[in-house]
Amino acid sequence: MSLEQQRDGDTSFDVADEVLDIVLSALTETALEYEMSEHEKQFFVSEMNLALIEYDQKTAANPLRNVFGFLLPERRRANAAVANVRDMVLKIMNEYRKKENYSIDGSLIQLITKSDVFPTDLE
């Protein structure tokens, strides 16, 4: 439900979700020259959330998760989330490379895709 629909329907909304949506849209459109769909934004946020909780909170609190993490379903799901985010980033990079006209000279995505520092896109 959009912010306008919530306003007209006199319902509440989560300000943090709206700010996150605006910031993510602004970053991807300006720095990466890519317009994310609503589904992609929701997917990206949920996958990043899973990965950050696992690697930032749970692994920091229990270092043995690094060694025995393969036994934990939530750790395996977090690994899959990282792979999904990486795939999304690679998709954005490939979409940029397919463009014939680069709208912003010196944009972040241009610097990343044209860089000779990293031998492959996976680094």
mmCIF file of C-alpha atoms in Angstrom:
data_model
loop_
_atom_site.group_PDB
_atom_site.id
_atom_site.type_symbol
_atom_site.label_atom_id
_atom_site.label_comp_id
_atom_site.label_asym_id
_atom_site.label_seq_id
_atom_site.Cartn_x
_atom_site.Cartn_y
_atom_site.Cartn_z
ATOM 1 C CA MET A 1 0.000 0.000 0.000
ATOM 2 C CA SER A 2 1.453 3.364 -0.990
ATOM 3 C CA LEU A 3 1.909 6.268 1.368
ATOM 4 C CA GLU A 4 -0.844 8.214 -0.410
ATOM 5 C CA GLN A 5 -3.288 5.323 -0.036
ATOM 6 C CA GLN A 6 -2.476 5.062 3.648
ATOM 7 C CA ARG A 7 -2.973 8.801 4.095
ATOM 8 C CA ASP A 8 -6.332 8.724 2.339
ATOM 9 C CA GLY A 9 -7.408 5.593 4.201
ATOM 10 C CA ASP A 10 -6.402 7.159 7.531
ATOM 11 C CA THR A 11 -4.171 4.201 8.431
ATOM 12 C CA SER A 12 -0.756 4.145 10.057
ATOM 13 C CA PHE A 13 2.549 3.392 8.352
ATOM 14 C CA ASP A 14 6.129 2.682 9.344
ATOM 15 C CA VAL A 15 8.298 5.734 8.724
ATOM 16 C CA ALA A 16 11.471 3.597 8.717
ATOM 17 C CA ASP A 17 10.141 1.489 5.828
ATOM 18 C CA GLU A 18 9.317 4.605 3.815
ATOM 19 C CA VAL A 19 12.718 6.204 4.471
ATOM 20 C CA LEU A 20 14.494 2.968 3.572
ATOM 21 C CA ASP A 21 12.522 2.789 0.320
ATOM 22 C CA ILE A 22 13.402 6.388 -0.564
ATOM 23 C CA VAL A 23 17.095 6.015 0.292
ATOM 24 C CA LEU A 24 17.430 2.701 -1.573
ATOM 25 C CA SER A 25 15.726 4.188 -4.624
ATOM 26 C CA ALA A 26 17.933 7.275 -4.526
ATOM 27 C CA LEU A 27 21.126 5.239 -4.197
ATOM 28 C CA THR A 28 20.350 2.778 -6.933
ATOM 29 C CA GLU A 29 19.097 5.414 -9.365
ATOM 30 C CA THR A 30 21.930 7.898 -8.874
ATOM 31 C CA ALA A 31 24.979 5.826 -7.973
ATOM 32 C CA LEU A 32 24.121 2.660 -9.900
ATOM 33 C CA GLU A 33 21.887 4.078 -12.650
ATOM 34 C CA TYR A 34 19.378 1.295 -12.026
ATOM 35 C CA GLU A 35 15.715 1.569 -11.112
ATOM 36 C CA MET A 36 14.728 -1.192 -8.709
ATOM 37 C CA SER A 37 11.201 -2.546 -8.812
ATOM 38 C CA GLU A 38 9.222 -2.754 -5.577
ATOM 39 C CA HIS A 39 9.747 -6.508 -5.562
ATOM 40 C CA GLU A 40 13.516 -6.105 -5.967
ATOM 41 C CA LYS A 41 13.647 -3.574 -3.127
ATOM 42 C CA GLN A 42 11.703 -5.849 -0.785
ATOM 43 C CA PHE A 43 13.829 -8.831 -1.793
ATOM 44 C CA PHE A 44 17.087 -6.895 -1.309
ATOM 45 C CA VAL A 45 16.055 -5.592 2.119
ATOM 46 C CA SER A 46 14.886 -9.003 3.364
ATOM 47 C CA GLU A 47 18.019 -10.799 2.129
ATOM 48 C CA MET A 48 20.328 -8.147 3.608
ATOM 49 C CA ASN A 49 18.428 -8.347 6.880
ATOM 50 C CA LEU A 50 18.951 -12.117 7.086
ATOM 51 C CA ALA A 51 22.645 -11.825 6.275
ATOM 52 C CA LEU A 52 23.311 -8.934 8.654
ATOM 53 C CA ILE A 53 21.566 -10.612 11.572
ATOM 54 C CA GLU A 54 23.566 -13.784 11.057
ATOM 55 C CA TYR A 55 26.989 -12.300 10.416
ATOM 56 C CA ASP A 56 26.829 -9.125 12.483
ATOM 57 C CA GLN A 57 24.860 -10.229 15.525
ATOM 58 C CA LYS A 58 24.859 -13.983 15.885
ATOM 59 C CA THR A 59 28.396 -14.726 14.700
ATOM 60 C CA ALA A 60 29.800 -11.854 16.758
ATOM 61 C CA ALA A 61 28.110 -13.263 19.861
ATOM 62 C CA ASN A 62 29.169 -16.848 19.148
ATOM 63 C CA PRO A 63 32.426 -17.275 17.182
ATOM 64 C CA LEU A 64 31.841 -21.029 16.908
ATOM 65 C CA ARG A 65 29.163 -20.273 14.305
ATOM 66 C CA ASN A 66 32.041 -19.758 11.838
ATOM 67 C CA VAL A 67 33.231 -23.317 12.416
ATOM 68 C CA PHE A 68 29.944 -25.161 12.877
ATOM 69 C CA GLY A 69 27.652 -22.857 10.918
ATOM 70 C CA PHE A 70 27.131 -25.403 8.154
ATOM 71 C CA LEU A 71 25.086 -27.424 10.663
ATOM 72 C CA LEU A 72 22.649 -24.576 11.299
ATOM 73 C CA PRO A 73 19.766 -24.035 8.865
ATOM 74 C CA GLU A 74 19.633 -20.301 9.577
ATOM 75 C CA ARG A 75 23.343 -19.980 8.784
ATOM 76 C CA ARG A 76 22.858 -21.840 5.499
ATOM 77 C CA ARG A 77 19.907 -19.540 4.708
ATOM 78 C CA ALA A 78 22.101 -16.504 5.444
ATOM 79 C CA ASN A 79 24.724 -17.879 3.037
ATOM 80 C CA ALA A 80 22.008 -18.198 0.401
ATOM 81 C CA ALA A 81 20.916 -14.617 1.121
ATOM 82 C CA VAL A 82 24.471 -13.378 0.524
ATOM 83 C CA ALA A 83 24.556 -15.272 -2.774
ATOM 84 C CA ASN A 84 21.204 -13.732 -3.755
ATOM 85 C CA VAL A 85 22.440 -10.205 -3.017
ATOM 86 C CA ARG A 86 25.630 -10.892 -4.997
ATOM 87 C CA ASP A 87 23.523 -12.117 -7.925
ATOM 88 C CA MET A 88 21.440 -8.948 -7.761
ATOM 89 C CA VAL A 89 24.575 -6.789 -7.804
ATOM 90 C CA LEU A 90 25.928 -8.719 -10.784
ATOM 91 C CA LYS A 91 22.584 -8.239 -12.550
ATOM 92 C CA ILE A 92 22.778 -4.476 -11.958
ATOM 93 C CA MET A 93 26.344 -4.405 -13.298
ATOM 94 C CA ASN A 94 25.373 -6.389 -16.390
ATOM 95 C CA GLU A 95 22.370 -4.134 -17.037
ATOM 96 C CA TYR A 96 24.677 -1.127 -16.859
ATOM 97 C CA ARG A 97 27.129 -2.673 -19.306
ATOM 98 C CA LYS A 98 24.281 -3.300 -21.791
ATOM 99 C CA LYS A 99 23.384 0.398 -21.876
ATOM 100 C CA GLU A 100 24.448 2.316 -24.943
ATOM 101 C CA ASN A 101 24.195 5.747 -23.349
ATOM 102 C CA TYR A 102 25.720 6.336 -19.949
ATOM 103 C CA SER A 103 23.797 9.189 -18.409
ATOM 104 C CA ILE A 104 26.221 10.159 -15.641
ATOM 105 C CA ASP A 105 29.921 10.373 -16.429
ATOM 106 C CA GLY A 106 31.983 9.374 -13.408
ATOM 107 C CA SER A 107 29.111 7.661 -11.590
ATOM 108 C CA LEU A 108 29.875 5.006 -9.008
ATOM 109 C CA ILE A 109 28.692 2.188 -11.260
ATOM 110 C CA GLN A 110 30.892 3.456 -14.087
ATOM 111 C CA LEU A 111 33.919 3.542 -11.803
ATOM 112 C CA ILE A 112 33.166 0.017 -10.579
ATOM 113 C CA THR A 113 32.556 -1.539 -13.994
ATOM 114 C CA LYS A 114 35.508 0.177 -15.691
ATOM 115 C CA SER A 115 38.002 -0.477 -12.882
ATOM 116 C CA ASP A 116 41.079 -2.604 -13.541
ATOM 117 C CA VAL A 117 41.718 -3.098 -9.822
ATOM 118 C CA PHE A 118 39.648 -6.271 -9.533
ATOM 119 C CA PRO A 119 40.180 -9.082 -12.035
ATOM 120 C CA THR A 120 36.560 -10.308 -11.830
ATOM 121 C CA ASP A 121 33.169 -8.918 -10.837
ATOM 122 C CA LEU A 122 32.991 -11.309 -7.887
ATOM 123 C CA GLU A 123 35.709 -9.506 -5.960
#
